[in-house]
């Protein structure tokens, strides 16, 4: 029995230590699985020997019965609120942009009779305020803020939150009331909602509701399932009173040593300017923080200074909540359009009744994709909640179901592209729908043209983003074939219109000459690109999944454009390195009449390339082998190694698949080596490669 009691005590000690390292030090030293194993062992032990169970055991949630309601708790010291300050966008300097903060500092300086002050600057957590009461180091009660004087007893639920210690570390005072905020980390909320949706349950609306709703559960087992965190920010009753340090920043350090989580974002500031810099710094990182905050809190640091300033109504005069502009607002969804991205991705976009969100007027918000629209069940006419987090594009977070007008209909992805009329398709297993218009879709045209002209594609020197913008915007070029019809006069005219639109360049003789020279050079560069190779052309077409190495394989395998265009998905998949996805993409590309027309137009414009019969099976000792190269080789470059392997009959592919015969791995190989190992594919190191090359007279 003694041995079992000792084991239980040891398990409790190790679990408490693990909680402390994880929640307070943010430096866990055991894996989740190990933690779970220890917890399960303790649970089993306490279940088999109830006399070993302790009220403050880390297994606390086990066997706690649901409650019928929450008892009232009268706070020993009232839980106050904070005066708010806001950012006024129209201010001409920081004092007028942040008038409440400026007043707060000025008033403190005036009343304390000195200009140098010390402040504590802290995040303003967006969760649920609670008071934790520890007596002789043990948690005896947890209560919500309620009306500030009387709150609700949520002890049973709070005991399930691992971030909150049931026993304090070190030497706590006789009575210690800790105030802080229970928050739901964003990641925890997302994970919770994923699971809820998968089980057909109701997702949590936001982290604040998540925290509040979780603590107000009548069944502590439900609370225990919720991912909750806690940050301490202040004190309630302390006995003996002089046990507490004399400043806010030292109080927070002290609480940390007692085992309570304190945000790593707390700081000390010495002036209005430093307070505002703190505000701006945290505002900029707000979206990246693991939990929601709705502003920052400035507090006079010295408790003696706090006492001199005192309180008005229910708020301290020694503190100010400097709030961030609201990130979420309600508005009306007036329409759902689709936008075509540069790769043809079709994104549903919410057109909104204009609304101020986080200080910016929002009229459009992304709905991400069709699945998201269905998940939200967003319909035209709905009242929706819009969010802007940091620099992120505004998004529709949810619909307010009670405000739905009658007669709305679910939204469906259009079947055809609004820009070019081509079919919109969504391949199996993909979230994103795409316009199949490719080269003829104006939304995709600029990107396609840029790629077409790029060095490793058609290599049209001097045809860059600015030129393509002008050519497309002023209607000189629609498809790729139009490039080959451009004249010097067209280009000069286009440049003049572009410059005029940009409000620059007087017409001088010299400028005219420069423009003509530029246009002649570009026309010549375009003309030179008429003579190309099939593999460059295939790469230049910008077919998804067809990079340079795939283009090369296709060109070799099929020999002519016509043979490739006639190939079905099955024969495309015969090509080493081409899987089902790429095969589908290629087949769909050539099946699209627009793309066939664009290719015919290219030929007509004089673009030509040598064509041959499909390559016969390669000869040589490595004939029929498909090789993938990865990492850095010492004796030769990867390209040289590839050429030598090809000379021996091997096919060099860009990615590892079941069809790969072997992988050559140099130094610092990437994921290709891992993939090869996963598939059990033979791997050659450089020595083996050199040995084989030497054997067949291909030594470098
Ligand atoms: S101090 C006497 N510090 O904001 C001062 N409050 O608007 C009392 N809050 O009820 C609060 N983060 O729930 C303080 N770092 C922080 C805070 C914070 C969030 C909440 C708290 C309070 C509310 C007042």
PDB file of N, CA and C and ligand atoms in Angstrom, residues 80-82 122-125 129 145 181 233 297 299 316 318, ligand 1:
ATOM      1  N   UNK A  80     -13.008  44.902 -10.936  1.00  0.00           N
ATOM      2  CA  UNK A  80     -13.335  46.153 -11.605  1.00  0.00           C
ATOM      3  C   UNK A  80     -13.254  46.009 -13.113  1.00  0.00           C
ATOM      4  N   UNK A  81     -13.735  47.050 -13.770  1.00  0.00           N
ATOM      5  CA  UNK A  81     -13.549  47.083 -15.218  1.00  0.00           C
ATOM      6  C   UNK A  81     -12.518  48.159 -15.534  1.00  0.00           C
ATOM      7  N   UNK A  82     -12.298  48.408 -16.787  1.00  0.00           N
ATOM      8  CA  UNK A  82     -11.267  49.353 -17.204  1.00  0.00           C
ATOM      9  C   UNK A  82     -11.877  50.445 -18.067  1.00  0.00           C
ATOM     10  N   UNK A 122       0.462  45.525 -21.109  1.00  0.00           N
ATOM     11  CA  UNK A 122       0.063  44.115 -21.186  1.00  0.00           C
ATOM     12  C   UNK A 122      -0.947  43.898 -22.301  1.00  0.00           C
ATOM     13  N   UNK A 123      -1.035  42.687 -22.783  1.00  0.00           N
ATOM     14  CA  UNK A 123      -2.118  42.396 -23.732  1.00  0.00           C
ATOM     15  C   UNK A 123      -3.455  42.493 -23.007  1.00  0.00           C
ATOM     16  N   UNK A 124      -4.506  42.878 -23.726  1.00  0.00           N
ATOM     17  CA  UNK A 124      -5.840  42.790 -23.156  1.00  0.00           C
ATOM     18  C   UNK A 124      -6.471  41.526 -23.726  1.00  0.00           C
ATOM     19  N   UNK A 125      -6.493  40.504 -22.889  1.00  0.00           N
ATOM     20  CA  UNK A 125      -6.962  39.192 -23.336  1.00  0.00           C
ATOM     21  C   UNK A 125      -8.458  39.228 -23.572  1.00  0.00           C
ATOM     22  N   UNK A 129     -12.998  36.794 -17.526  1.00  0.00           N
ATOM     23  CA  UNK A 129     -12.237  37.136 -16.318  1.00  0.00           C
ATOM     24  C   UNK A 129     -12.640  36.200 -15.177  1.00  0.00           C
ATOM     25  N   UNK A 145     -16.455  36.975 -13.024  1.00  0.00           N
ATOM     26  CA  UNK A 145     -16.542  38.353 -12.580  1.00  0.00           C
ATOM     27  C   UNK A 145     -17.978  38.724 -12.195  1.00  0.00           C
ATOM     28  N   UNK A 181      -7.450  35.908 -17.000  1.00  0.00           N
ATOM     29  CA  UNK A 181      -8.418  35.653 -18.057  1.00  0.00           C
ATOM     30  C   UNK A 181      -8.275  34.227 -18.560  1.00  0.00           C
ATOM     31  N   UNK A 233      -3.222  38.387 -14.549  1.00  0.00           N
ATOM     32  CA  UNK A 233      -2.841  39.790 -14.738  1.00  0.00           C
ATOM     33  C   UNK A 233      -2.985  40.642 -13.492  1.00  0.00           C
ATOM     34  N   UNK A 297      -3.392  46.849 -22.283  1.00  0.00           N
ATOM     35  CA  UNK A 297      -3.756  47.534 -21.044  1.00  0.00           C
ATOM     36  C   UNK A 297      -2.505  48.235 -20.523  1.00  0.00           C
ATOM     37  N   UNK A 299      -0.909  50.165 -17.286  1.00  0.00           N
ATOM     38  CA  UNK A 299      -1.140  50.331 -15.846  1.00  0.00           C
ATOM     39  C   UNK A 299       0.047  51.074 -15.255  1.00  0.00           C
ATOM     40  N   UNK A 316     -10.305  51.695 -12.308  1.00  0.00           N
ATOM     41  CA  UNK A 316      -9.153  52.381 -11.727  1.00  0.00           C
ATOM     42  C   UNK A 316      -8.733  53.572 -12.587  1.00  0.00           C
ATOM     43  N   UNK A 318      -5.735  54.447 -12.533  1.00  0.00           N
ATOM     44  CA  UNK A 318      -4.325  54.143 -12.806  1.00  0.00           C
ATOM     45  C   UNK A 318      -4.131  53.168 -13.972  1.00  0.00           C
TER      46      UNK A 318
HETATM   47  S1  LIG B   1      -6.718  44.514 -15.205  1.00  0.00           S
HETATM   48  C1  LIG B   1      -8.462  46.852 -11.934  1.00  0.00           C
HETATM   49  N1  LIG B   1      -5.366  43.454 -17.163  1.00  0.00           N
HETATM   50  O1  LIG B   1     -10.561  43.413 -19.260  1.00  0.00           O
HETATM   51  C2  LIG B   1      -8.040  46.338 -13.246  1.00  0.00           C
HETATM   52  N2  LIG B   1      -7.730  43.293 -17.203  1.00  0.00           N
HETATM   53  O2  LIG B   1     -12.317  45.679 -19.464  1.00  0.00           O
HETATM   54  C3  LIG B   1      -8.850  45.183 -13.672  1.00  0.00           C
HETATM   55  N3  LIG B   1      -8.604  42.062 -19.140  1.00  0.00           N
HETATM   56  O3  LIG B   1     -12.617  42.486 -16.603  1.00  0.00           O
HETATM   57  C4  LIG B   1      -8.435  44.486 -14.889  1.00  0.00           C
HETATM   58  N4  LIG B   1      -6.664  41.584 -20.024  1.00  0.00           N
HETATM   59  O4  LIG B   1     -11.386  40.661 -17.854  1.00  0.00           O
HETATM   60  C5  LIG B   1      -6.579  43.684 -16.645  1.00  0.00           C
HETATM   61  N5  LIG B   1      -4.018  42.532 -18.829  1.00  0.00           N
HETATM   62  C6  LIG B   1      -5.247  42.758 -18.301  1.00  0.00           C
HETATM   63  C7  LIG B   1      -6.422  42.303 -18.918  1.00  0.00           C
HETATM   64  C8  LIG B   1      -7.661  42.607 -18.347  1.00  0.00           C
HETATM   65  C9  LIG B   1      -7.973  41.443 -20.136  1.00  0.00           C
HETATM   66  C10 LIG B   1     -10.083  42.127 -18.994  1.00  0.00           C
HETATM   67  C11 LIG B   1     -10.587  41.769 -17.642  1.00  0.00           C
HETATM   68  C12 LIG B   1     -11.436  42.920 -17.211  1.00  0.00           C
HETATM   69  C13 LIG B   1     -11.724  43.604 -18.495  1.00  0.00           C
HETATM   70  C14 LIG B   1     -11.995  45.071 -18.270  1.00  0.00           C
END
